[in-house]
Structure formats: structure tokens, C-alpha cells
PDB file of C-alpha atoms in Angstrom:
ATOM      1  CA  MET A1054    -179.472-104.882  92.346  1.00 93.00           C
ATOM      2  CA  LYS A1055    -176.223-104.098  90.545  1.00 97.00           C
ATOM      3  CA  ILE A1056    -174.717-107.052  88.663  1.00 98.00           C
ATOM      4  CA  CYS A1057    -171.002-107.084  87.901  1.00 98.00           C
ATOM      5  CA  LEU A1058    -169.921-108.899  84.704  1.00 98.00           C
ATOM      6  CA  SER A1059    -167.054-108.780  82.258  1.00 98.00           C
ATOM      7  CA  GLU A1060    -167.861-106.937  79.031  1.00 97.00           C
ATOM      8  CA  PHE A1061    -166.966-110.113  77.144  1.00 96.00           C
ATOM      9  CA  THR A1062    -169.596-112.206  79.007  1.00 97.00           C
ATOM     10  CA  TYR A1063    -172.202-109.515  78.674  1.00 98.00           C
ATOM     11  CA  GLU A1064    -171.667-109.215  74.977  1.00 97.00           C
ATOM     12  CA  ALA A1065    -171.667-112.972  74.450  1.00 97.00           C
ATOM     13  CA  PHE A1066    -174.903-113.563  76.368  1.00 97.00           C
ATOM     14  CA  GLU A1067    -176.615-110.161  76.170  1.00 97.00           C
ATOM     15  CA  ASP A1068    -180.117-111.435  75.313  1.00 98.00           C
ATOM     16  CA  LEU A1069    -180.103-114.088  77.966  1.00 98.00           C
ATOM     17  CA  LEU A1070    -178.823-111.667  80.652  1.00 98.00           C
ATOM     18  CA  ASN A1071    -181.245-108.910  79.784  1.00 97.00           C
ATOM     19  CA  GLU A1072    -184.133-111.349  79.862  1.00 97.00           C
ATOM     20  CA  ASN A1073    -183.272-112.558  83.364  1.00 97.00           C
ATOM     21  CA  PHE A1074    -182.115-109.265  84.966  1.00 97.00           C
ATOM     22  CA  LYS A1075    -184.854-106.968  83.658  1.00 95.00           C
ATOM     23  CA  ASN A1076    -185.007-104.857  86.797  1.00 94.00           C
ATOM     24  CA  ASP A1077    -181.271-104.840  87.594  1.00 97.00           C
ATOM     25  CA  GLU A1078    -178.340-102.648  86.582  1.00 97.00           C
ATOM     26  CA  PHE A1079    -175.250-104.040  84.944  1.00 98.00           C
ATOM     27  CA  ILE A1080    -171.770-102.940  85.914  1.00 98.00           C
ATOM     28  CA  LEU A1081    -169.385-104.067  83.158  1.00 98.00           C
ATOM     29  CA  ILE A1082    -165.648-104.241  83.565  1.00 97.00           C
ATOM     30  CA  ASP A1083    -162.828-104.596  80.961  1.00 96.00           C
ATOM     31  CA  SER A1084    -159.784-106.757  80.993  1.00 94.00           C
ATOM     32  CA  GLU A1085    -158.076-104.454  83.468  1.00 95.00           C
ATOM     33  CA  ALA A1086    -160.996-104.454  85.967  1.00 95.00           C
ATOM     34  CA  ASN A1087    -161.977-100.922  84.972  1.00 96.00           C
ATOM     35  CA  ILE A1088    -165.657-100.131  85.035  1.00 97.00           C
ATOM     36  CA  ILE A1089    -166.730 -99.246  81.475  1.00 97.00           C
ATOM     37  CA  HIS A1090    -170.473 -99.279  82.039  1.00 97.00           C
ATOM     38  CA  GLY A1091    -172.495 -98.460  85.172  1.00 97.00           C
ATOM     39  CA  GLU A1092    -171.297 -97.101  88.407  1.00 94.00           C
ATOM     40  CA  GLY A1093    -171.098 -97.798  92.178  1.00 94.00           C
ATOM     41  CA  LYS A1094    -170.562-101.066  94.040  1.00 95.00           C
ATOM     42  CA  PRO A1095    -172.051-104.268  92.664  1.00 97.00           C
ATOM     43  CA  ASP A1096    -174.368-106.494  94.751  1.00 96.00           C
ATOM     44  CA  ALA A1097    -173.655-109.667  92.748  1.00 97.00           C
ATOM     45  CA  ALA A1098    -170.781-110.742  90.547  1.00 98.00           C
ATOM     46  CA  LEU A1099    -169.955-113.554  88.147  1.00 98.00           C
ATOM     47  CA  VAL A1100    -166.279-114.496  88.061  1.00 97.00           C
ATOM     48  CA  SER A1101    -166.334-115.855  84.500  1.00 95.00           C
ATOM     49  CA  TYR A1102    -163.596-117.814  82.812  1.00 89.00           C
ATOM     50  CA  GLU A1103    -161.734-114.826  81.352  1.00 92.00           C
ATOM     51  CA  LEU A1104    -161.785-113.084  84.720  1.00 95.00           C
ATOM     52  CA  MET A1105    -160.623-116.233  86.486  1.00 89.00           C
ATOM     53  CA  PHE A1106    -157.614-116.745  84.175  1.00 89.00           C
ATOM     54  CA  LYS A1107    -156.750-113.056  84.427  1.00 92.00           C
ATOM     55  CA  ALA A1108    -156.851-113.285  88.200  1.00 91.00           C
ATOM     56  CA  LEU A1109    -154.511-116.247  88.189  1.00 87.00           C
ATOM     57  CA  LYS A1110    -152.002-114.442  85.974  1.00 90.00           C
ATOM     58  CA  SER A1111    -152.103-110.892  87.272  1.00 94.00           C
ATOM     59  CA  GLU A1112    -151.953-109.996  90.959  1.00 93.00           C
ATOM     60  CA  ASP A1113    -152.611-106.326  90.183  1.00 95.00           C
ATOM     61  CA  PHE A1114    -155.791-107.229  88.284  1.00 96.00           C
ATOM     62  CA  PHE A1115    -157.016-109.466  91.030  1.00 96.00           C
ATOM     63  CA  GLU A1116    -156.421-106.895  93.791  1.00 96.00           C
ATOM     64  CA  LYS A1117    -158.337-104.338  91.804  1.00 97.00           C
ATOM     65  CA  TYR A1118    -161.172-106.768  91.176  1.00 97.00           C
ATOM     66  CA  LEU A1119    -161.350-107.756  94.804  1.00 97.00           C
ATOM     67  CA  SER A1120    -161.654-104.071  95.794  1.00 96.00           C
ATOM     68  CA  LEU A1121    -164.516-103.712  93.339  1.00 96.00           C
ATOM     69  CA  ILE A1122    -166.558-106.694  94.495  1.00 96.00           C
ATOM     70  CA  ASP A1123    -165.767-106.430  98.207  1.00 96.00           C
ATOM     71  CA  GLY A1124    -168.974-106.776 100.258  1.00 94.00           C
ATOM     72  CA  CYS A1125    -171.020-108.375  97.400  1.00 96.00           C
ATOM     73  CA  SER A1126    -174.132-110.183  98.523  1.00 95.00           C
ATOM     74  CA  TYR A1127    -173.370-112.999  96.125  1.00 96.00           C
ATOM     75  CA  VAL A1128    -170.320-113.960  94.039  1.00 97.00           C
ATOM     76  CA  GLN A1129    -170.437-116.929  91.616  1.00 98.00           C
ATOM     77  CA  GLY A1130    -167.285-118.718  90.581  1.00 96.00           C
ATOM     78  CA  SER A1131    -166.840-120.737  87.335  1.00 93.00           C
ATOM     79  CA  TRP A1132    -164.697-123.514  88.769  1.00 87.00           C
ATOM     80  CA  ALA A1133    -165.120-126.238  91.305  1.00 84.00           C
ATOM     81  CA  GLY A1134    -162.054-125.992  93.577  1.00 80.00           C
ATOM     82  CA  ILE A1135    -162.011-123.539  96.443  1.00 85.00           C
ATOM     83  CA  GLU A1136    -158.538-124.377  97.862  1.00 82.00           C
ATOM     84  CA  THR A1137    -156.628-121.730  95.906  1.00 84.00           C
ATOM     85  CA  PRO A1138    -155.715-118.374  97.453  1.00 90.00           C
ATOM     86  CA  GLN A1139    -157.800-116.617  94.806  1.00 91.00           C
ATOM     87  CA  ALA A1140    -160.911-118.579  95.651  1.00 92.00           C
ATOM     88  CA  GLN A1141    -160.399-118.055  99.405  1.00 95.00           C
ATOM     89  CA  ALA A1142    -160.026-114.313  98.844  1.00 96.00           C
ATOM     90  CA  LEU A1143    -163.294-114.216  96.933  1.00 96.00           C
ATOM     91  CA  ILE A1144    -165.022-116.167  99.629  1.00 96.00           C
ATOM     92  CA  ASP A1145    -163.783-113.694 102.185  1.00 96.00           C
ATOM     93  CA  ARG A1146    -165.045-110.731 100.258  1.00 94.00           C
ATOM     94  CA  ALA A1147    -168.538-112.095  99.546  1.00 96.00           C
ATOM     95  CA  GLU A1148    -171.485-112.601 101.894  1.00 96.00           C
ATOM     96  CA  VAL A1149    -172.345-115.721  99.895  1.00 96.00           C
ATOM     97  CA  PHE A1150    -170.013-117.565  97.503  1.00 97.00           C
ATOM     98  CA  SER A1151    -170.910-120.344  95.146  1.00 96.00           C
ATOM     99  CA  HIS A1152    -168.456-122.430  93.177  1.00 94.00           C
ATOM    100  CA  GLY A1153    -168.923-123.898  89.770  1.00 93.00           C
ATOM    101  CA  GLY A1154    -168.920-127.626  90.668  1.00 88.00           C
ATOM    102  CA  GLY A1155    -170.714-129.691  88.095  1.00 88.00           C
ATOM    103  CA  LEU A1156    -170.348-127.135  85.251  1.00 91.00           C
ATOM    104  CA  HIS A1157    -167.596-129.212  83.716  1.00 92.00           C
ATOM    105  CA  ALA A1158    -168.994-132.662  84.327  1.00 94.00           C
ATOM    106  CA  ILE A1159    -169.971-133.363  80.755  1.00 95.00           C
ATOM    107  CA  PRO A1160    -166.644-132.452  78.990  1.00 95.00           C
ATOM    108  CA  ILE A1161    -164.596-134.098  81.727  1.00 96.00           C
ATOM    109  CA  ALA A1162    -166.649-137.269  81.540  1.00 98.00           C
ATOM    110  CA  THR A1163    -166.219-137.228  77.742  1.00 98.00           C
ATOM    111  CA  TYR A1164    -162.384-136.967  78.288  1.00 98.00           C
ATOM    112  CA  ILE A1165    -162.465-139.900  80.696  1.00 98.00           C
ATOM    113  CA  PHE A1166    -164.244-142.139  78.192  1.00 98.00           C
ATOM    114  CA  ALA A1167    -162.010-140.936  75.352  1.00 98.00           C
ATOM    115  CA  GLN A1168    -159.014-142.200  77.347  1.00 98.00           C
ATOM    116  CA  ILE A1169    -160.808-145.418  78.351  1.00 98.00           C
ATOM    117  CA  LEU A1170    -161.724-146.190  74.722  1.00 97.00           C
ATOM    118  CA  ARG A1171    -158.205-145.281  73.634  1.00 96.00           C
ATOM    119  CA  SER A1172    -157.023-148.067  75.832  1.00 96.00           C
ATOM    120  CA  ILE A1173    -159.759-150.647  75.301  1.00 96.00           C
ATOM    121  CA  LYS A1174    -159.589-150.366  71.512  1.00 95.00           C
ATOM    122  CA  SER A1175    -155.742-150.171  71.288  1.00 94.00           C
ATOM    123  CA  ILE A1176    -155.879-146.885  69.473  1.00 95.00           C
ATOM    124  CA  ASP A1177    -152.256-146.031  70.055  1.00 95.00           C
ATOM    125  CA  ALA A1178    -151.113-149.394  68.693  1.00 94.00           C
ATOM    126  CA  HIS A1179    -153.241-148.927  65.625  1.00 95.00           C
ATOM    127  CA  ILE A1180    -151.713-145.542  65.008  1.00 96.00           C
ATOM    128  CA  ALA A1181    -148.221-146.991  65.219  1.00 95.00           C
ATOM    129  CA  LEU A1182    -149.236-149.731  62.743  1.00 96.00           C
ATOM    130  CA  GLN A1183    -150.548-147.146  60.326  1.00 97.00           C
ATOM    131  CA  LYS A1184    -147.330-145.214  60.412  1.00 97.00           C
ATOM    132  CA  GLU A1185    -145.550-148.443  59.398  1.00 97.00           C
ATOM    133  CA  LYS A1186    -148.200-149.135  56.715  1.00 98.00           C
ATOM    134  CA  ASN A1187    -148.729-152.423  58.487  1.00 97.00           C
ATOM    135  CA  TRP A1188    -152.117-154.062  57.942  1.00 97.00           C
ATOM    136  CA  LYS A1189    -152.189-156.127  61.134  1.00 95.00           C
ATOM    137  CA  GLN A1190    -155.469-156.865  62.782  1.00 92.00           C
ATOM    138  CA  MET A1191    -155.469-156.645  66.551  1.00 89.00           C
ATOM    139  CA  MET A1192    -157.521-158.717  68.997  1.00 88.00           C
ATOM    140  CA  SER A1193    -158.327-155.980  71.490  1.00 84.00           C
ATOM    141  CA  VAL A1194    -160.751-156.427  74.374  1.00 79.00           C
ATOM    142  CA  GLY A1195    -162.975-154.254  72.268  1.00 86.00           C
ATOM    143  CA  GLU A1196    -165.890-153.408  74.536  1.00 95.00           C
ATOM    144  CA  LEU A1197    -166.745-152.314  77.987  1.00 98.00           C
ATOM    145  CA  THR A1198    -169.730-154.608  78.642  1.00 97.00           C
ATOM    146  CA  ASP A1199    -169.605-156.065  82.218  1.00 97.00           C
ATOM    147  CA  MET A1200    -166.363-154.354  83.037  1.00 98.00           C
ATOM    148  CA  THR A1201    -166.182-152.369  86.238  1.00 98.00           C
ATOM    149  CA  ILE A1202    -165.383-148.706  86.789  1.00 98.00           C
ATOM    150  CA  GLY A1203    -164.593-147.323  90.290  1.00 98.00           C
ATOM    151  CA  ILE A1204    -164.994-143.597  90.934  1.00 98.00           C
ATOM    152  CA  THR A1205    -163.503-141.816  93.934  1.00 98.00           C
ATOM    153  CA  GLY A1206    -165.610-138.766  94.724  1.00 94.00           C
ATOM    154  CA  PHE A1207    -169.175-139.140  93.433  1.00 95.00           C
ATOM    155  CA  GLY A1208    -170.047-135.546  92.858  1.00 91.00           C
ATOM    156  CA  GLY A1209    -171.207-133.924  89.538  1.00 91.00           C
ATOM    157  CA  ILE A1210    -168.346-135.325  87.546  1.00 95.00           C
ATOM    158  CA  GLY A1211    -168.563-138.824  89.056  1.00 96.00           C
ATOM    159  CA  GLN A1212    -172.285-138.976  88.481  1.00 96.00           C
ATOM    160  CA  GLU A1213    -171.906-138.067  84.817  1.00 97.00           C
ATOM    161  CA  VAL A1214    -169.155-140.713  84.452  1.00 98.00           C
ATOM    162  CA  ALA A1215    -171.565-143.229  85.974  1.00 98.00           C
ATOM    163  CA  ARG A1216    -174.336-142.262  83.532  1.00 98.00           C
ATOM    164  CA  LEU A1217    -172.096-142.833  80.604  1.00 98.00           C
ATOM    165  CA  ALA A1218    -170.686-146.075  82.069  1.00 98.00           C
ATOM    166  CA  LYS A1219    -174.201-147.460  82.252  1.00 98.00           C
ATOM    167  CA  ALA A1220    -174.697-146.675  78.590  1.00 98.00           C
ATOM    168  CA  PHE A1221    -171.625-148.878  78.018  1.00 98.00           C
ATOM    169  CA  ARG A1222    -173.263-151.612  80.153  1.00 98.00           C
ATOM    170  CA  MET A1223    -170.631-151.350  82.863  1.00 98.00           C
ATOM    171  CA  THR A1224    -170.764-152.073  86.545  1.00 98.00           C
ATOM    172  CA  VAL A1225    -170.253-148.844  88.568  1.00 98.00           C
ATOM    173  CA  TYR A1226    -168.745-148.508  92.013  1.00 98.00           C
ATOM    174  CA  ALA A1227    -167.950-145.245  93.810  1.00 98.00           C
ATOM    175  CA  THR A1228    -166.753-143.710  97.076  1.00 98.00           C
ATOM    176  CA  LYS A1229    -168.407-140.878  98.853  1.00 96.00           C
ATOM    177  CA  ARG A1230    -168.478-139.618 102.469  1.00 93.00           C
ATOM    178  CA  SER A1231    -172.243-139.159 102.577  1.00 93.00           C
ATOM    179  CA  PRO A1232    -174.983-141.540 101.248  1.00 92.00           C
ATOM    180  CA  VAL A1233    -176.298-140.882  97.728  1.00 93.00           C
ATOM    181  CA  LEU A1234    -178.982-142.391  95.647  1.00 90.00           C
ATOM    182  CA  SER A1235    -178.310-142.967  91.955  1.00 95.00           C
ATOM    183  CA  ASP A1236    -179.881-145.280  89.344  1.00 96.00           C
ATOM    184  CA  ASN A1237    -176.446-145.500  87.749  1.00 98.00           C
ATOM    185  CA  LEU A1238    -174.599-146.774  90.857  1.00 98.00           C
ATOM    186  CA  ASP A1239    -174.234-150.440  91.737  1.00 98.00           C
ATOM    187  CA  GLN A1240    -172.475-150.030  95.066  1.00 98.00           C
ATOM    188  CA  LEU A1241    -171.320-147.111  97.200  1.00 98.00           C
ATOM    189  CA  PHE A1242    -168.224-147.436  99.349  1.00 97.00           C
ATOM    190  CA  LYS A1243    -167.056-145.199 102.223  1.00 97.00           C
ATOM    191  CA  PRO A1244    -163.732-143.431 101.590  1.00 97.00           C
ATOM    192  CA  SER A1245    -162.247-145.693 104.260  1.00 97.00           C
ATOM    193  CA  GLU A1246    -163.256-148.707 102.126  1.00 98.00           C
ATOM    194  CA  LEU A1247    -161.299-147.538  99.043  1.00 98.00           C
ATOM    195  CA  ASP A1248    -158.842-150.437  99.233  1.00 98.00           C
ATOM    196  CA  GLU A1249    -161.761-152.839  99.194  1.00 98.00           C
ATOM    197  CA  MET A1250    -163.164-151.291  95.996  1.00 98.00           C
ATOM    198  CA  LEU A1251    -159.920-151.044  94.053  1.00 98.00           C
ATOM    199  CA  PRO A1252    -159.274-154.735  93.348  1.00 98.00           C
ATOM    200  CA  LEU A1253    -162.789-155.041  91.880  1.00 98.00           C
ATOM    201  CA  CYS A1254    -162.194-152.329  89.211  1.00 98.00           C
ATOM    202  CA  ASP A1255    -160.974-152.443  85.624  1.00 98.00           C
ATOM    203  CA  PHE A1256    -160.843-148.641  85.538  1.00 98.00           C
ATOM    204  CA  VAL A1257    -160.268-146.346  88.506  1.00 98.00           C
ATOM    205  CA  VAL A1258    -161.272-142.662  88.033  1.00 98.00           C
ATOM    206  CA  ASN A1259    -160.054-140.178  90.643  1.00 98.00           C
ATOM    207  CA  CYS A1260    -162.358-137.146  90.994  1.00 96.00           C
ATOM    208  CA  LEU A1261    -161.210-136.118  94.454  1.00 95.00           C
ATOM    209  CA  PRO A1262    -160.671-132.418  95.359  1.00 89.00           C
ATOM    210  CA  SER A1263    -157.666-131.157  97.255  1.00 88.00           C
ATOM    211  CA  SER A1264    -158.134-131.153 101.029  1.00 89.00           C
ATOM    212  CA  PRO A1265    -156.191-132.315 104.126  1.00 91.00           C
ATOM    213  CA  ASP A1266    -158.140-135.595 103.860  1.00 92.00           C
ATOM    214  CA  THR A1267    -157.235-136.308 100.231  1.00 95.00           C
ATOM    215  CA  GLN A1268    -153.479-135.777 100.166  1.00 96.00           C
ATOM    216  CA  LYS A1269    -151.798-138.781  98.470  1.00 97.00           C
ATOM    217  CA  VAL A1270    -154.897-140.959  98.822  1.00 98.00           C
ATOM    218  CA  PHE A1271    -153.453-142.908  95.923  1.00 98.00           C
ATOM    219  CA  SER A1272    -150.080-144.279  96.889  1.00 98.00           C
ATOM    220  CA  THR A1273    -148.155-147.540  96.749  1.00 98.00           C
ATOM    221  CA  ALA A1274    -150.776-149.578  98.675  1.00 98.00           C
ATOM    222  CA  GLN A1275    -153.558-148.387  96.444  1.00 98.00           C
ATOM    223  CA  PHE A1276    -151.755-149.168  93.141  1.00 98.00           C
ATOM    224  CA  ASN A1277    -150.734-152.569  94.516  1.00 98.00           C
ATOM    225  CA  ALA A1278    -154.371-153.263  95.286  1.00 98.00           C
ATOM    226  CA  MET A1279    -155.443-152.614  91.708  1.00 98.00           C
ATOM    227  CA  LYS A1280    -155.596-155.312  89.024  1.00 98.00           C
ATOM    228  CA  SER A1281    -152.463-155.442  86.864  1.00 98.00           C
ATOM    229  CA  SER A1282    -154.836-154.882  83.898  1.00 97.00           C
ATOM    230  CA  ALA A1283    -156.356-151.733  85.493  1.00 98.00           C
ATOM    231  CA  MET A1284    -156.280-148.233  84.089  1.00 98.00           C
ATOM    232  CA  PHE A1285    -155.939-145.202  86.464  1.00 98.00           C
ATOM    233  CA  ILE A1286    -157.417-141.853  85.360  1.00 98.00           C
ATOM    234  CA  ASN A1287    -156.896-138.647  87.356  1.00 98.00           C
ATOM    235  CA  VAL A1288    -159.249-135.719  86.775  1.00 97.00           C
ATOM    236  CA  GLY A1289    -159.273-134.726  90.406  1.00 95.00           C
ATOM    237  CA  ARG A1290    -156.387-132.889  92.012  1.00 93.00           C
ATOM    238  CA  GLY A1291    -152.747-133.843  91.567  1.00 95.00           C
ATOM    239  CA  GLU A1292    -152.164-133.614  95.283  1.00 95.00           C
ATOM    240  CA  SER A1293    -154.349-136.666  95.845  1.00 97.00           C
ATOM    241  CA  VAL A1294    -151.799-138.941  94.038  1.00 98.00           C
ATOM    242  CA  ASP A1295    -148.282-139.897  95.078  1.00 98.00           C
ATOM    243  CA  GLU A1296    -146.814-139.606  91.589  1.00 97.00           C
ATOM    244  CA  ASP A1297    -143.534-141.353  92.477  1.00 97.00           C
ATOM    245  CA  SER A1298    -145.628-144.412  93.504  1.00 98.00           C
ATOM    246  CA  LEU A1299    -147.687-144.101  90.276  1.00 98.00           C
ATOM    247  CA  ALA A1300    -144.591-143.947  88.088  1.00 98.00           C
ATOM    248  CA  LYS A1301    -143.230-147.026  89.844  1.00 98.00           C
ATOM    249  CA  ALA A1302    -146.486-148.897  89.361  1.00 98.00           C
ATOM    250  CA  LEU A1303    -146.591-148.044  85.720  1.00 98.00           C
ATOM    251  CA  LEU A1304    -142.896-148.851  85.094  1.00 98.00           C
ATOM    252  CA  GLU A1305    -143.170-152.235  86.864  1.00 98.00           C
ATOM    253  CA  GLN A1306    -146.568-152.910  85.225  1.00 97.00           C
ATOM    254  CA  ASP A1307    -148.415-153.192  88.528  1.00 98.00           C
ATOM    255  CA  ILE A1308    -151.197-151.424  86.606  1.00 98.00           C
ATOM    256  CA  LEU A1309    -151.714-151.311  82.841  1.00 98.00           C
ATOM    257  CA  CYS A1310    -151.711-147.621  82.161  1.00 98.00           C
ATOM    258  CA  ALA A1311    -152.741-144.175  83.429  1.00 98.00           C
ATOM    259  CA  ALA A1312    -154.222-140.999  81.976  1.00 98.00           C
ATOM    260  CA  LEU A1313    -153.497-137.772  83.888  1.00 98.00           C
ATOM    261  CA  ASP A1314    -155.197-134.478  83.241  1.00 98.00           C
ATOM    262  CA  THR A1315    -153.985-133.108  86.602  1.00 97.00           C
ATOM    263  CA  THR A1316    -150.574-133.365  88.233  1.00 97.00           C
ATOM    264  CA  ASP A1317    -148.684-131.976  91.173  1.00 96.00           C
ATOM    265  CA  PRO A1318    -147.219-129.524  90.416  1.00 94.00           C
ATOM    266  CA  GLU A1319    -148.723-128.086  87.216  1.00 93.00           C
ATOM    267  CA  PRO A1320    -147.158-128.134  84.815  1.00 94.00           C
ATOM    268  CA  LEU A1321    -145.465-131.444  85.615  1.00 95.00           C
ATOM    269  CA  VAL A1322    -141.744-131.056  86.308  1.00 95.00           C
ATOM    270  CA  SER A1323    -139.585-131.757  83.254  1.00 96.00           C
ATOM    271  CA  ASN A1324    -137.626-134.547  84.927  1.00 96.00           C
ATOM    272  CA  SER A1325    -140.686-136.535  86.015  1.00 97.00           C
ATOM    273  CA  PRO A1326    -140.616-140.043  84.610  1.00 97.00           C
ATOM    274  CA  LEU A1327    -144.258-139.838  83.874  1.00 98.00           C
ATOM    275  CA  TRP A1328    -143.539-137.720  80.802  1.00 98.00           C
ATOM    276  CA  THR A1329    -141.753-140.541  78.968  1.00 97.00           C
ATOM    277  CA  LEU A1330    -143.589-143.677  80.124  1.00 98.00           C
ATOM    278  CA  GLU A1331    -145.298-145.153  77.136  1.00 95.00           C
ATOM    279  CA  ASN A1332    -148.223-146.310  79.271  1.00 97.00           C
ATOM    280  CA  CYS A1333    -148.862-142.833  80.732  1.00 98.00           C
ATOM    281  CA  PHE A1334    -151.007-140.348  78.856  1.00 98.00           C
ATOM    282  CA  ILE A1335    -150.692-136.740  80.011  1.00 98.00           C
ATOM    283  CA  THR A1336    -152.912-133.841  79.124  1.00 98.00           C
ATOM    284  CA  PRO A1337    -152.455-130.188  80.371  1.00 96.00           C
ATOM    285  CA  HIS A1338    -155.483-129.906  82.692  1.00 94.00           C
ATOM    286  CA  ASP A1339    -157.835-128.961  79.819  1.00 93.00           C
ATOM    287  CA  SER A1340    -160.395-131.758  80.000  1.00 95.00           C
ATOM    288  CA  ALA A1341    -162.953-129.347  81.481  1.00 91.00           C
ATOM    289  CA  TRP A1342    -162.869-126.960  78.492  1.00 86.00           C
ATOM    290  CA  GLY A1343    -165.692-126.932  75.875  1.00 86.00           C
ATOM    291  CA  PRO A1344    -167.590-124.193  74.052  1.00 87.00           C
ATOM    292  CA  ARG A1345    -170.701-124.780  76.205  1.00 91.00           C
ATOM    293  CA  ALA A1346    -168.847-124.117  79.475  1.00 89.00           C
ATOM    294  CA  PRO A1347    -169.319-120.305  79.573  1.00 92.00           C
ATOM    295  CA  LEU A1348    -173.059-120.727  78.892  1.00 95.00           C
ATOM    296  CA  ARG A1349    -173.403-123.210  81.774  1.00 95.00           C
ATOM    297  CA  ALA A1350    -171.619-120.695  84.070  1.00 96.00           C
ATOM    298  CA  VAL A1351    -174.022-117.998  83.101  1.00 97.00           C
ATOM    299  CA  GLU A1352    -177.056-120.291  83.569  1.00 97.00           C
ATOM    300  CA  LEU A1353    -175.791-121.244  87.077  1.00 97.00           C
ATOM    301  CA  PHE A1354    -175.318-117.597  87.905  1.00 98.00           C
ATOM    302  CA  ILE A1355    -178.881-116.795  86.874  1.00 97.00           C
ATOM    303  CA  ASP A1356    -180.335-119.819  88.730  1.00 97.00           C
ATOM    304  CA  ASN A1357    -178.500-118.929  91.921  1.00 97.00           C
ATOM    305  CA  TYR A1358    -179.420-115.277  91.627  1.00 95.00           C
ATOM    306  CA  LYS A1359    -183.136-116.290  91.597  1.00 96.00           C
ATOM    307  CA  ARG A1360    -182.523-118.476  94.573  1.00 96.00           C
ATOM    308  CA  LEU A1361    -180.879-115.540  96.409  1.00 94.00           C
ATOM    309  CA  GLN A1362    -183.911-113.387  95.682  1.00 93.00           C
ATOM    310  CA  GLU A1363    -186.190-116.098  97.064  1.00 95.00           C
ATOM    311  CA  GLY A1364    -184.155-116.624 100.180  1.00 94.00           C
ATOM    312  CA  LYS A1365    -183.157-120.180  99.198  1.00 95.00           C
ATOM    313  CA  LYS A1366    -179.741-121.790  99.611  1.00 94.00           C
ATOM    314  CA  LEU A1367    -177.621-121.507  96.521  1.00 96.00           C
ATOM    315  CA  LEU A1368    -176.404-124.384  94.456  1.00 94.00           C
ATOM    316  CA  ASN A1369    -172.799-125.124  95.396  1.00 94.00           C
ATOM    317  CA  GLN A1370    -172.911-122.570  98.188  1.00 95.00           C
ATOM    318  CA  VAL A1371    -169.765-122.597 100.301  1.00 93.00           C
TER     319      VAL A1371
END
């Protein structure tokens, strides 16, 4: 089979790729989607990070890339969401498409707990005191033992969050449409039972994708249902949150604080009150990034390629 990769990905993981594709031919493309090694039409393609970002920024590049991979037996994406026009176009061109769900679970879960610990240990307040050269000891809550975290969307990210939560001796609740077994989960709720779960949680982590069923799942009623001491963290999609309702809840202290790595739209509009609220922490949708991410994408591509050869269903197959 002919395997289409970017020259950057091939050079970065040459030994690993050559070891796993001994009987295959590589078709390498440059940053303009020109073939610089190999020839013909590829049978499989990895849409690695640099190709994904290029596709989002350049319509000409993406159209050229689509023409090259049209009819591929298997295309592997490096991101979880499939709602974008680019993802849908790739799905339409490939016989089998697999997304990158779960590749980013570890860095995103790390981000979530960075924000949780930022709040629970009063890090911002300590920074402010240091700037004033003020040696004032603070009586923070200090630890997460026996506190409760609620996760909406118990996929790869949610399950990694649950694993870390248990290391902190927390109680873990989650919502998911289908049953799931996990040693790190204390109780699973149906999505329709979200409002029953929220009042029980000290931290609410939104991992929901964008779909017709998830639009503005978090609105006034949900923020009112939360504890006034609760922290809301969004690493899902911005469309799942009514941000006017969130801003109101933060301003009126219906909830303690929020951390947002995703917003709607992105970037967040300049006149959004969320920018200036002291109890809202905004990051530019970069919680997924880490130096190990490209390697995990290549490893998933290799694993799914073997599954394709063996006639098995691919991981994250759409």
C-alpha cells in the first residue's frame, strides 16, 4: 500500500514508520501539498498536526490535499471533533475515516487539574500577595480529598480526568449516553440526569463535543443548580455553553469561578465580559498541546493500519 505523510512527520518518526511499514511505499508531501517523494495515489493517509493547521488556514492547500487523498482506503485524523467542514470533507473522501479522540486526554486532564489546584490552593491570591511583598498566610481549602468532580462526556478525556481524580482521593461522577465500566467512577448518570448530578459536585468538567444534542447544555438552569462554591471547567466545545448565562453566574457569584479553554466563537469576542471577570480564567484552546501529541497520533495511525490489514474495526472509526 501507498502511505501518504507530510515530510515533517516522516523525518520526525522515520525509524518508527520504516519499522511498521516495511512492505509499503511512502508518498511524502511538502507544506504546499506537493508530492516530493513517491508517486501515484495513496491508499492511506495521516492528517498530522501541521497538515491539519495548514488545512484550517489555507483553502487552496486543503483543496489540493483533498484531491490527492480522494478515494483513500483509510484516513487518520489527529483531532477528536468531526463537526468542522474540513473533517466532513475528509470523511467524504475516505472509505474509512478515524478521528484522534483520546490522543489529547493526558495533556487536557493535566490542564484541568492545573486549574483545579490553582483554585483550591489560592494560587492567584498568593501571586498578588507576593507582588505586594506581603507575607500573609492563607487558610485555603488546600486539598481535594473527598471532594466531588462531575464530568459531562465520559470518553477518553473524561476517563483520564477520573483516573487523576482518584489519585487525589476524590469522588467521581459522570454523564454518558451508553453504559461504561470504570474502576475510577463512583456513579454514572444519563445525560438527561445532568441537573441531578450538578448540585453534588464541587467541580464540573465539560468534555462534551459539538452536536445538535449538546447546544447550550450549560445554561442558566444548570449554573443555578451548581453549588455557589463550584468551579466550572470547559474543555469540550464552546457551543455547549451559554456564555451569557455563565458570565451572569460568575458576576453574581452563583458559582465560584470558571476556567475556559474553549469558547464560542474562537477567539472570544473582545467585548465579552468573560475576558475581564476576575473569577474567569481563559486560555486559547491550547490545553491539548504537548510534545508527545504527534507521537501518539503516529502510534494510533500505525495501530489502525494494522487493524485495517486484519479486517478489524478501527479505533475511533466514524
